[in-house]
mmCIF file of C-alpha atoms in Angstrom:
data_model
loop_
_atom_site.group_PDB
_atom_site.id
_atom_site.type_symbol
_atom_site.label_atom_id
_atom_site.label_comp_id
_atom_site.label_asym_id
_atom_site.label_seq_id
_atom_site.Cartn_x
_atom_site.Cartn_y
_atom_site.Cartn_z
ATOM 1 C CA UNK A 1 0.000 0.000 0.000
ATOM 2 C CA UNK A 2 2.628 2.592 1.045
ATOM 3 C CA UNK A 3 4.884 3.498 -1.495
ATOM 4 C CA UNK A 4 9.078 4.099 -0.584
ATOM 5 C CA UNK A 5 7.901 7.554 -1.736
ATOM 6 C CA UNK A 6 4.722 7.918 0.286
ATOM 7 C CA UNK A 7 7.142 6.483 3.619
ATOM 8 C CA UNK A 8 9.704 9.505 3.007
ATOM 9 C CA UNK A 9 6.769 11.697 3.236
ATOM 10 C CA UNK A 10 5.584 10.581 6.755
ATOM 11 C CA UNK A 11 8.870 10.599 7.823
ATOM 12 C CA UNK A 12 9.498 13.980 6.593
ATOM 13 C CA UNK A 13 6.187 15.018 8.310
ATOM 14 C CA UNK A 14 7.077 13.397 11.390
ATOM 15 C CA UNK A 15 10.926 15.325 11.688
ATOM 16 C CA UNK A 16 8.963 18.847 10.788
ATOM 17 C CA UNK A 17 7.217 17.901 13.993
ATOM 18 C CA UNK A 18 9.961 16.920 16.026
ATOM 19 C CA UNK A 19 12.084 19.626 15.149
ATOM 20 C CA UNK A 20 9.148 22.031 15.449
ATOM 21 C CA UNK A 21 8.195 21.128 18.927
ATOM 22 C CA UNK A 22 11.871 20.748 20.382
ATOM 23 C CA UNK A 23 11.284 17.748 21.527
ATOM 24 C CA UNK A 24 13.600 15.391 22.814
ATOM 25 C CA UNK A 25 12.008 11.929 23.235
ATOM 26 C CA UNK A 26 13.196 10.275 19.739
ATOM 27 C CA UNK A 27 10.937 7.394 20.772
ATOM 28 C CA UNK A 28 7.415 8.852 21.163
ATOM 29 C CA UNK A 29 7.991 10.766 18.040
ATOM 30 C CA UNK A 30 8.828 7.446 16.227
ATOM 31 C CA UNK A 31 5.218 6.383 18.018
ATOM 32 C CA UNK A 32 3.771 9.141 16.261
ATOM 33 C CA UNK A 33 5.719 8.078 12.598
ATOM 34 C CA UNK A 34 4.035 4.861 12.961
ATOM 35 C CA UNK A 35 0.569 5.911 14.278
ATOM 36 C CA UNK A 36 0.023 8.355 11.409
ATOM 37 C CA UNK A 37 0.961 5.479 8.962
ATOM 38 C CA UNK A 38 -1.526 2.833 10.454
ATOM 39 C CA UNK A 39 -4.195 6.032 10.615
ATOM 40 C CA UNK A 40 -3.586 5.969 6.632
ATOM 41 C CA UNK A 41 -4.573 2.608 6.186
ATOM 42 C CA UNK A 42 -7.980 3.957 8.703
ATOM 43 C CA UNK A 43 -8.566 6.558 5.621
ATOM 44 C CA UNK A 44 -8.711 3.781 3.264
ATOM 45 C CA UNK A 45 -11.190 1.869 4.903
ATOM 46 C CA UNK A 46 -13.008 4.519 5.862
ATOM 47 C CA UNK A 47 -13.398 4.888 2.391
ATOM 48 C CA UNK A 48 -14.559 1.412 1.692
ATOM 49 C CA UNK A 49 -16.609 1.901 4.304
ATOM 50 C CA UNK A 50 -18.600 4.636 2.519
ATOM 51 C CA UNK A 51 -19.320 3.093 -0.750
ATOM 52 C CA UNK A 52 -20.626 0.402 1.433
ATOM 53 C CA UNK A 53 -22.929 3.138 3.097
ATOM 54 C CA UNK A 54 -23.929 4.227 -0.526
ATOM 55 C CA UNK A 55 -25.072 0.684 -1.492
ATOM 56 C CA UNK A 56 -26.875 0.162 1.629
ATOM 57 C CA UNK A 57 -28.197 3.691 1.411
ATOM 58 C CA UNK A 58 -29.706 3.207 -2.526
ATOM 59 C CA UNK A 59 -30.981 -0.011 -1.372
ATOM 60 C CA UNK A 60 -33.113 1.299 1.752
ATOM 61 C CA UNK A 61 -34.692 4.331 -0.577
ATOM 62 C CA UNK A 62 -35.854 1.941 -3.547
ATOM 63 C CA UNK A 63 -37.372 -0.528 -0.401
ATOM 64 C CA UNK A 64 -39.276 2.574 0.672
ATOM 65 C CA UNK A 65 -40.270 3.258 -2.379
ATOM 66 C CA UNK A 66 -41.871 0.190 -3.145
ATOM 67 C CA UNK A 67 -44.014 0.220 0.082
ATOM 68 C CA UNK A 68 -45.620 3.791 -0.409
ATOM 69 C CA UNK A 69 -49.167 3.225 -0.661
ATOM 70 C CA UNK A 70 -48.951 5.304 -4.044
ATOM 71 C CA UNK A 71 -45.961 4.058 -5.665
ATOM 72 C CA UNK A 72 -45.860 4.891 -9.328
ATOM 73 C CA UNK A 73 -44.951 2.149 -11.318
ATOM 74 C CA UNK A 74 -41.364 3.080 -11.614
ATOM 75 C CA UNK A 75 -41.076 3.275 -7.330
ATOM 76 C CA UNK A 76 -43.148 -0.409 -7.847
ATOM 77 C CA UNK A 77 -40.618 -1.583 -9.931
ATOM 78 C CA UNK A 78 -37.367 -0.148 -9.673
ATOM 79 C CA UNK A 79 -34.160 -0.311 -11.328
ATOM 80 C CA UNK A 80 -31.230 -1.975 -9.214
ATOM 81 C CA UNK A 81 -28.508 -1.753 -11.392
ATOM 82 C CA UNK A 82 -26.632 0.685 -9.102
ATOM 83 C CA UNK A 83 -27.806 -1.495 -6.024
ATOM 84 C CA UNK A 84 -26.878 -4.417 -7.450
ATOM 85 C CA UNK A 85 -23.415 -3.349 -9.326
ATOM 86 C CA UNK A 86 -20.817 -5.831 -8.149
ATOM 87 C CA UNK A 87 -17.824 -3.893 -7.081
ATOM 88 C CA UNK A 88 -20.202 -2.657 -4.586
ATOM 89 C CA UNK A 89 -21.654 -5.771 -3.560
ATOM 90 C CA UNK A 90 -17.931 -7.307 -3.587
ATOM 91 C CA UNK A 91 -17.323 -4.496 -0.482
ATOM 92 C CA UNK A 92 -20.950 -4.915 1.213
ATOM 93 C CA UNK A 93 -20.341 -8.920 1.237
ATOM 94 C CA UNK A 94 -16.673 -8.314 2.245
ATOM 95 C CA UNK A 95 -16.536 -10.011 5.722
ATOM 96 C CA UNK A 96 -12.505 -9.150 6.021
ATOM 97 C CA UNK A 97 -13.888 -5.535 5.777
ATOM 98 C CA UNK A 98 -16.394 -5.791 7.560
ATOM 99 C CA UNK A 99 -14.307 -7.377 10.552
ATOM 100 C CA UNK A 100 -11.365 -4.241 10.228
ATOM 101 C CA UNK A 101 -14.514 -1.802 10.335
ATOM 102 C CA UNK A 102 -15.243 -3.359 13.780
ATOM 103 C CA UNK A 103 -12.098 -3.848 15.595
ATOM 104 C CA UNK A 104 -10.793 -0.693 14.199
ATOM 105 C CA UNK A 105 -14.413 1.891 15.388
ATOM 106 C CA UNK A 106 -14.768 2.538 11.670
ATOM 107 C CA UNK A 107 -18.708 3.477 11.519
ATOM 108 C CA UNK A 108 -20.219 6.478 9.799
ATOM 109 C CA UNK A 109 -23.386 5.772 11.605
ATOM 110 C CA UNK A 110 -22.725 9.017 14.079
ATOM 111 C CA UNK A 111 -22.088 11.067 10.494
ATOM 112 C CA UNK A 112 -25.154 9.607 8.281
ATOM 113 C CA UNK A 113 -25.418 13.172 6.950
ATOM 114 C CA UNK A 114 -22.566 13.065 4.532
ATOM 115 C CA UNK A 115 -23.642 9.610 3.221
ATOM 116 C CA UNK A 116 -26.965 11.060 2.374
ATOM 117 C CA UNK A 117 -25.129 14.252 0.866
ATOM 118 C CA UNK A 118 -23.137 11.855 -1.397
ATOM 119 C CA UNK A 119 -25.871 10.122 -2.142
ATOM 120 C CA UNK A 120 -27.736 12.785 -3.639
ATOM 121 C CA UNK A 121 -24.825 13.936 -5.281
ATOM 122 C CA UNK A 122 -24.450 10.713 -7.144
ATOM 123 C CA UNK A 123 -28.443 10.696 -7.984
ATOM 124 C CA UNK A 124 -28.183 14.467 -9.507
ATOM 125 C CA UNK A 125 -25.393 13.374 -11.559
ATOM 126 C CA UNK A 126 -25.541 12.290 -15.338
ATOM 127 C CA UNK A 127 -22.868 9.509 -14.327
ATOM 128 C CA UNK A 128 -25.990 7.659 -12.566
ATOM 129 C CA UNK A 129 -28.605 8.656 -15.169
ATOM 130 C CA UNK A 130 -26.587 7.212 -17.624
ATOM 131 C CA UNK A 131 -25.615 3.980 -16.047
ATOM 132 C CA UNK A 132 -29.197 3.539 -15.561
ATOM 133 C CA UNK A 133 -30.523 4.252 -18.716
ATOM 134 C CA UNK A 134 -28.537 1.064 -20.310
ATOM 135 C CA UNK A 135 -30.650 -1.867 -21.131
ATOM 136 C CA UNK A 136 -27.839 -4.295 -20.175
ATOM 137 C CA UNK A 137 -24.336 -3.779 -18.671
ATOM 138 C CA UNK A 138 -20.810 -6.112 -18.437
ATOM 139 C CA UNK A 139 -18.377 -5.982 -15.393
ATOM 140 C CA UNK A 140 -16.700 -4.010 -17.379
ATOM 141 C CA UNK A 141 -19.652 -0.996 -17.115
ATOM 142 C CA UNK A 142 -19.939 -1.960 -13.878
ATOM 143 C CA UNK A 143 -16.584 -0.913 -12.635
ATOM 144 C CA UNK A 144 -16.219 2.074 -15.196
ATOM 145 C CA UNK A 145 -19.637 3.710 -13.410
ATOM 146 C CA UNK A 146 -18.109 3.555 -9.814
ATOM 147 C CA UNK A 147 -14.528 4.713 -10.796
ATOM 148 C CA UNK A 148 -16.226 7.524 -12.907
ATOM 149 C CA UNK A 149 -18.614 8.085 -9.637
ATOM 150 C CA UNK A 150 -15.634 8.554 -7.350
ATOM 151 C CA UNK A 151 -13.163 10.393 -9.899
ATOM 152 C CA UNK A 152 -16.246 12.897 -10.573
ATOM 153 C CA UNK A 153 -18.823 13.021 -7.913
ATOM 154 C CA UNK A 154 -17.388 11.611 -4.057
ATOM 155 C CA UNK A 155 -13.598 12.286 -4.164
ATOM 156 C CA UNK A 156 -14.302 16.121 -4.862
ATOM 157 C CA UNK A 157 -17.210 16.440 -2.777
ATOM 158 C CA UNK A 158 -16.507 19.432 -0.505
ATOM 159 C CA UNK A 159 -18.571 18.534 2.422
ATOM 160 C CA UNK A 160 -16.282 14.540 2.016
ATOM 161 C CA UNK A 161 -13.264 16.942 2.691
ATOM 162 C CA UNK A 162 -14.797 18.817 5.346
ATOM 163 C CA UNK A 163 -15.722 15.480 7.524
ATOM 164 C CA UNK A 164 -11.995 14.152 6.808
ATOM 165 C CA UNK A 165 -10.306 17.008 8.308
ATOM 166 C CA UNK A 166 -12.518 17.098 11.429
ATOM 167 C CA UNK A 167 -12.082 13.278 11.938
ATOM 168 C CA UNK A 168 -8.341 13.365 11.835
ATOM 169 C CA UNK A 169 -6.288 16.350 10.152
ATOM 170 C CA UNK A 170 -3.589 14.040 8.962
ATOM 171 C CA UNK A 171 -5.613 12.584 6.763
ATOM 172 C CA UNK A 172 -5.848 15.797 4.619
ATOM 173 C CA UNK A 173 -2.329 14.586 3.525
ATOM 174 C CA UNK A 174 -3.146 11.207 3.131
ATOM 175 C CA UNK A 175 -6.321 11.765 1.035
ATOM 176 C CA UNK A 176 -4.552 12.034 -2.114
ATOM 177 C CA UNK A 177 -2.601 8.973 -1.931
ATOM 178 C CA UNK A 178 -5.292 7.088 -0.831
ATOM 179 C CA UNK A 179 -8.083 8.244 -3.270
ATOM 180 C CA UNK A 180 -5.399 6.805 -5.939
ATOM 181 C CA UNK A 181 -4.741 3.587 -4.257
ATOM 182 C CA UNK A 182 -8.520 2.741 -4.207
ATOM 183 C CA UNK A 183 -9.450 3.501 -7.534
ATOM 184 C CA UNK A 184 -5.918 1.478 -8.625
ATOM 185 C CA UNK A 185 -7.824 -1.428 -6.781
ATOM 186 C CA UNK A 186 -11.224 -0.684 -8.482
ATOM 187 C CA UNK A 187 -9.381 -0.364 -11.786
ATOM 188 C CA UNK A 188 -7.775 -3.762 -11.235
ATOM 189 C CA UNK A 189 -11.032 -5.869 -9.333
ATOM 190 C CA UNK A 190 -11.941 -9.190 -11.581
ATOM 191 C CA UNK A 191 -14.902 -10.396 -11.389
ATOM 192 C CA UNK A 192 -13.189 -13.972 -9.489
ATOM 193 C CA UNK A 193 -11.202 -11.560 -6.926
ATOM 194 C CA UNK A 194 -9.916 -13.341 -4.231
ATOM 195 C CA UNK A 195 -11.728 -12.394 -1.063
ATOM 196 C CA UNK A 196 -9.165 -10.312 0.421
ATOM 197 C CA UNK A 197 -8.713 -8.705 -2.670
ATOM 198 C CA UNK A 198 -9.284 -5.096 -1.220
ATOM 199 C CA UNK A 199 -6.918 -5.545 1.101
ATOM 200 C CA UNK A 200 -3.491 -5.063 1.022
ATOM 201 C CA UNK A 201 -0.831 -5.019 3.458
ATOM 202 C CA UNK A 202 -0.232 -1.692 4.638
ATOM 203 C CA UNK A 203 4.327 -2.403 3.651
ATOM 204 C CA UNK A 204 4.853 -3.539 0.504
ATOM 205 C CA UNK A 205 7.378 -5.694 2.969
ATOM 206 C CA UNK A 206 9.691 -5.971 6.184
ATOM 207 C CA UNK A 207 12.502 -3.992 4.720
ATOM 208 C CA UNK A 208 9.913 -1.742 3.728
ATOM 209 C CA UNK A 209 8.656 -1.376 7.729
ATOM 210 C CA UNK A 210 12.240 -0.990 9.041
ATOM 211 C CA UNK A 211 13.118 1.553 6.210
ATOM 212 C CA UNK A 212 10.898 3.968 7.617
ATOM 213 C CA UNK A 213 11.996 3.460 11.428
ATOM 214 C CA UNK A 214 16.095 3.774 10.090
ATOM 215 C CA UNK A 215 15.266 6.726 8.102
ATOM 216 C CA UNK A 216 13.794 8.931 11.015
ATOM 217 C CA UNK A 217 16.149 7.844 13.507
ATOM 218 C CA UNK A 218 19.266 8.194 11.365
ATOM 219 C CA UNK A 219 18.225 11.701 10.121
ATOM 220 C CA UNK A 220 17.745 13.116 13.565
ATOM 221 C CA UNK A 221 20.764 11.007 15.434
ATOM 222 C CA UNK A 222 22.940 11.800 12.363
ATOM 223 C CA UNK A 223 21.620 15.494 12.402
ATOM 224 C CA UNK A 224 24.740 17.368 13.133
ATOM 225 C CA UNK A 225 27.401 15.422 10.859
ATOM 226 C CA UNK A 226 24.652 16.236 8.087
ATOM 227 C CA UNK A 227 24.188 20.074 8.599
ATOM 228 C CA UNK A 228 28.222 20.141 8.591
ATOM 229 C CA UNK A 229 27.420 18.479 4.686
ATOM 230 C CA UNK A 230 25.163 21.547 3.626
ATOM 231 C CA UNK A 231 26.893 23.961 4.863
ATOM 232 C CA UNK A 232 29.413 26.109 2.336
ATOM 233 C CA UNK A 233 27.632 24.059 -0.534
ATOM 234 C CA UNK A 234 24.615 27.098 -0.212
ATOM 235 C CA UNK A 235 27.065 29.943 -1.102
ATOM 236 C CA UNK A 236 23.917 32.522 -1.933
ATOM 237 C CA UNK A 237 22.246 31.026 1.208
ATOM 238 C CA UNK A 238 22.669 31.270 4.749
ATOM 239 C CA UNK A 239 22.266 28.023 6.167
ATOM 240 C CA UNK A 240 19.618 29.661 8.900
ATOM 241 C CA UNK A 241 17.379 31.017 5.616
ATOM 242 C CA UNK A 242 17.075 27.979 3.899
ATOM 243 C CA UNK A 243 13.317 26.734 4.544
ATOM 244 C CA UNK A 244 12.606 24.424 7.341
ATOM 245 C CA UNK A 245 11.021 21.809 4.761
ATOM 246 C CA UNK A 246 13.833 21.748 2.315
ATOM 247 C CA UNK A 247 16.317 21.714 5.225
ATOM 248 C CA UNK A 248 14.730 18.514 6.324
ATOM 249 C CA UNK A 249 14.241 17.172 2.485
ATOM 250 C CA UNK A 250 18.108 17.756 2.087
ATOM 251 C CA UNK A 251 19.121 15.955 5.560
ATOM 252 C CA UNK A 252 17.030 12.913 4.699
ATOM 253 C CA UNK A 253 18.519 12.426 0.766
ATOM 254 C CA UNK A 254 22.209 13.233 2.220
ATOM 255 C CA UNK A 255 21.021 10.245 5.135
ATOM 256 C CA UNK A 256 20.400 8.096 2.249
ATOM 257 C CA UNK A 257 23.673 8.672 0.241
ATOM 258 C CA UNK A 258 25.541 8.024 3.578
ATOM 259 C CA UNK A 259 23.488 5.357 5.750
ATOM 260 C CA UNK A 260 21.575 3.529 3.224
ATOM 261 C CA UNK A 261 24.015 1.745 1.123
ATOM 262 C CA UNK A 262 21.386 -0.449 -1.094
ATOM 263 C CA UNK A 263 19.600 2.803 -1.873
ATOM 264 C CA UNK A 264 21.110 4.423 -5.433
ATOM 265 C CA UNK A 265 21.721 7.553 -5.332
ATOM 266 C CA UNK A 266 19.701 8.548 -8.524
ATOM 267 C CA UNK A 267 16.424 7.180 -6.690
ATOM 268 C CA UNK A 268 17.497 9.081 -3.558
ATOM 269 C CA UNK A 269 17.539 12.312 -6.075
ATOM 270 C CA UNK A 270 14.652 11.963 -7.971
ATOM 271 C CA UNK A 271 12.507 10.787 -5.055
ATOM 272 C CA UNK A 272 13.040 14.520 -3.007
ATOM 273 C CA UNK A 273 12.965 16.588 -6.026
ATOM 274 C CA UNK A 274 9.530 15.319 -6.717
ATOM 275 C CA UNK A 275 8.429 15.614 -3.210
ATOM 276 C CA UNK A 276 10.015 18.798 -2.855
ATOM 277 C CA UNK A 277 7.675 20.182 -6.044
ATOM 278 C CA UNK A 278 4.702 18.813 -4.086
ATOM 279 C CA UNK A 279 4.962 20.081 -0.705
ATOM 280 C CA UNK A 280 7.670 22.988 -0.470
ATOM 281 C CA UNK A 281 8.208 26.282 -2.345
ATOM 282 C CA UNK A 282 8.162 26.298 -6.475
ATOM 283 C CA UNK A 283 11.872 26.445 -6.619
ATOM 284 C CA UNK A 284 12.812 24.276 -4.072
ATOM 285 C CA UNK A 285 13.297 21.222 -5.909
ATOM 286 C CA UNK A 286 15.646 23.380 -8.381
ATOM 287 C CA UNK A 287 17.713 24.477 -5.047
ATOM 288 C CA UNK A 288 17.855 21.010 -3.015
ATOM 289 C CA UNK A 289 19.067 19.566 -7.075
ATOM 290 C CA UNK A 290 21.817 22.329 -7.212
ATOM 291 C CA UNK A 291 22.648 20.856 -3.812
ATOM 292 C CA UNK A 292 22.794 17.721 -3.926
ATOM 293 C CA UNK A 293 24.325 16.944 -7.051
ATOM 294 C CA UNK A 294 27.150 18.827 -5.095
ATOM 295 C CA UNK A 295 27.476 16.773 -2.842
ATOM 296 C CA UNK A 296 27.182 13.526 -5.144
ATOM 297 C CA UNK A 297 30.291 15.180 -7.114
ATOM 298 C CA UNK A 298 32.046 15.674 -4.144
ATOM 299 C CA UNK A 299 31.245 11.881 -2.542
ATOM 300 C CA UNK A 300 32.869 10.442 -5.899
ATOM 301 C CA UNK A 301 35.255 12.297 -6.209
ATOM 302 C CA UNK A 302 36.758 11.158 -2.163
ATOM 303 C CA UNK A 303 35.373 7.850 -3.193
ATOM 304 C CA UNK A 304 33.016 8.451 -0.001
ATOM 305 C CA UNK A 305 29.841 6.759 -1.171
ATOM 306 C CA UNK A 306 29.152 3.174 0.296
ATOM 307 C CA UNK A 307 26.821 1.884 -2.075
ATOM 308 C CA UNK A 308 26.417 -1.729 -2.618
ATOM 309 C CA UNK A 309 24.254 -4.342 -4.375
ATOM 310 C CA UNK A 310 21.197 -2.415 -5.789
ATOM 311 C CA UNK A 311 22.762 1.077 -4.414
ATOM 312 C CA UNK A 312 25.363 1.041 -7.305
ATOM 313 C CA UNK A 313 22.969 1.139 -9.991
#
């Protein structure tokens, strides 16, 4: 689920905070590194969750429907296509989902209301209308309606956003990532998906888990040697101007020229310049790149790099 890329983002998050609030207890800060990762996988099922909520929703309003003393003969007779699409039922009938929902307090029964604004959404939208209006549809439809539903109508929903930042504010930074990793996994469903297809393990692997831990803890411990790297290699900067963010983004790719050895150094580069464009200033990723490909001249040149294996590619 968590991308190398998507790790060196908490971790970046998580030294911002330690540095911010002075603090000196390396370990509960590492707590907090791992609790914001396992509250990312929380976003993700939340958001399983709700298109569960939507099904159950659609399927309640077209039962009252067909009770009202005077139904029409559409209300008599509904369409279930949408009620009975099969990516949806796949998550309603998903009893590994249904089990993480429980042990983990995942409900939106105390927050109906935005259901029932999605819901309406997705009714008002031609997506639906058009879905409906086909006299037959393959898997095929089936997925493309609820990808095109959640591309178009849920994932931009304002009043979505606005319950995700009051549940948990980190997860305005997760959302992104998140919203991509479940429509990968919509994208990908077969109609024979095993049944814990929709869910994946939150590391890709072990090294994975550990590479996160080493990273923090090697980037703060190693702190000082590193600022002693950047400094005379800003010659138009004082070290004390640089901003906080790309001070942190250069200490963590200068940690993984020097402590990561199976790490190459291109990925190191290419990895902070593109998180640099995405959460610092627009010419930050052209500054830490002036930078750092300093410093990579330098390491060769004193034959100072200790790459090995997969690091020397």
């Amino acid at each position: 689920m968590l991308t190398r890329r998507h790790i060196r983002v908490k971790v970046m998050q998580s030294i911002y905070a330690f540095t911010q609030s002075q603090n000196t207890d390396l370990g509960k800060e590492e707590k907090f590194l791992s609790s914001s990762m396992e509250n990312m996988y929380n976003l993700y099922l939340t958001l399983l969750s709700l298109l569960v909520e939507i099904q159950k929703m659609a399927d309640e309003q077209l039962t009252l429907s067909q009770k009202k003393y005077l139904a029409t003969k559409e209300e008599k007779n509904p369409k279930r296509k949408f009620v009975d699409n099969p990516v949806l039922l796949k998550l309603v009938n998903d009893a590994i989902l249904a089990e993480k929902l429980e042990n983990r307090g995942i409900s939106w029964e105390l927050d109906e209301e935005y259901v029932k604004i999605i819901y309406k959404a997705i009714l008002e939208s031609e997506i639906y209308a058009e879905y409906l209006a086909k006299d037959t549809t393959d898997f095929k439809d089936d997925k493309k309606v609820i990808i095109d539903l959640f591309q178009k109508v849920i994932a931009p929903n304002e009043k979505l956003y606005e319950y995700i930042e009051d549940k948990k504010l980190t997860w305005v930074d997760d959302l992104p990532l998140v919203n991509t990793l479940l429509l990968k996994m919509i994208k990908k469903l077969k109609g024979d998906a095993a049944e814990n297809y929709f869910h994946p393990s939150l590391f890709k692997d072990d090294d994975d888990k550990l590479f996160a831990s080493l990273l923090f803890k090697k980037t703060i411990l190693n702190d000082e040697r590193i600022q002693q790297e950047i400094e005379g290699k800003t010659p138009n900067w004082d070290t004390d101007r640089i901003a906080d963010l790309d001070a942190i983004l250069l200490k963590m790719a200068i940690c993984e020229f020097l402590k990561f050895p199976s790490i190459p150094v291109k990925v190191t580069i290419n990895e902070y310049l593109e998180i640099a464009k995405e959460y610092s200033t627009p010419k930050s990723s052209i500054f830490i790149n002036g930078i750092l490909d300093k410093l990579v001249k330098e390491y060769q040149a004193n034959n100072s790099l200790n790459k090995s294996g997969r690091g020397l590619m």
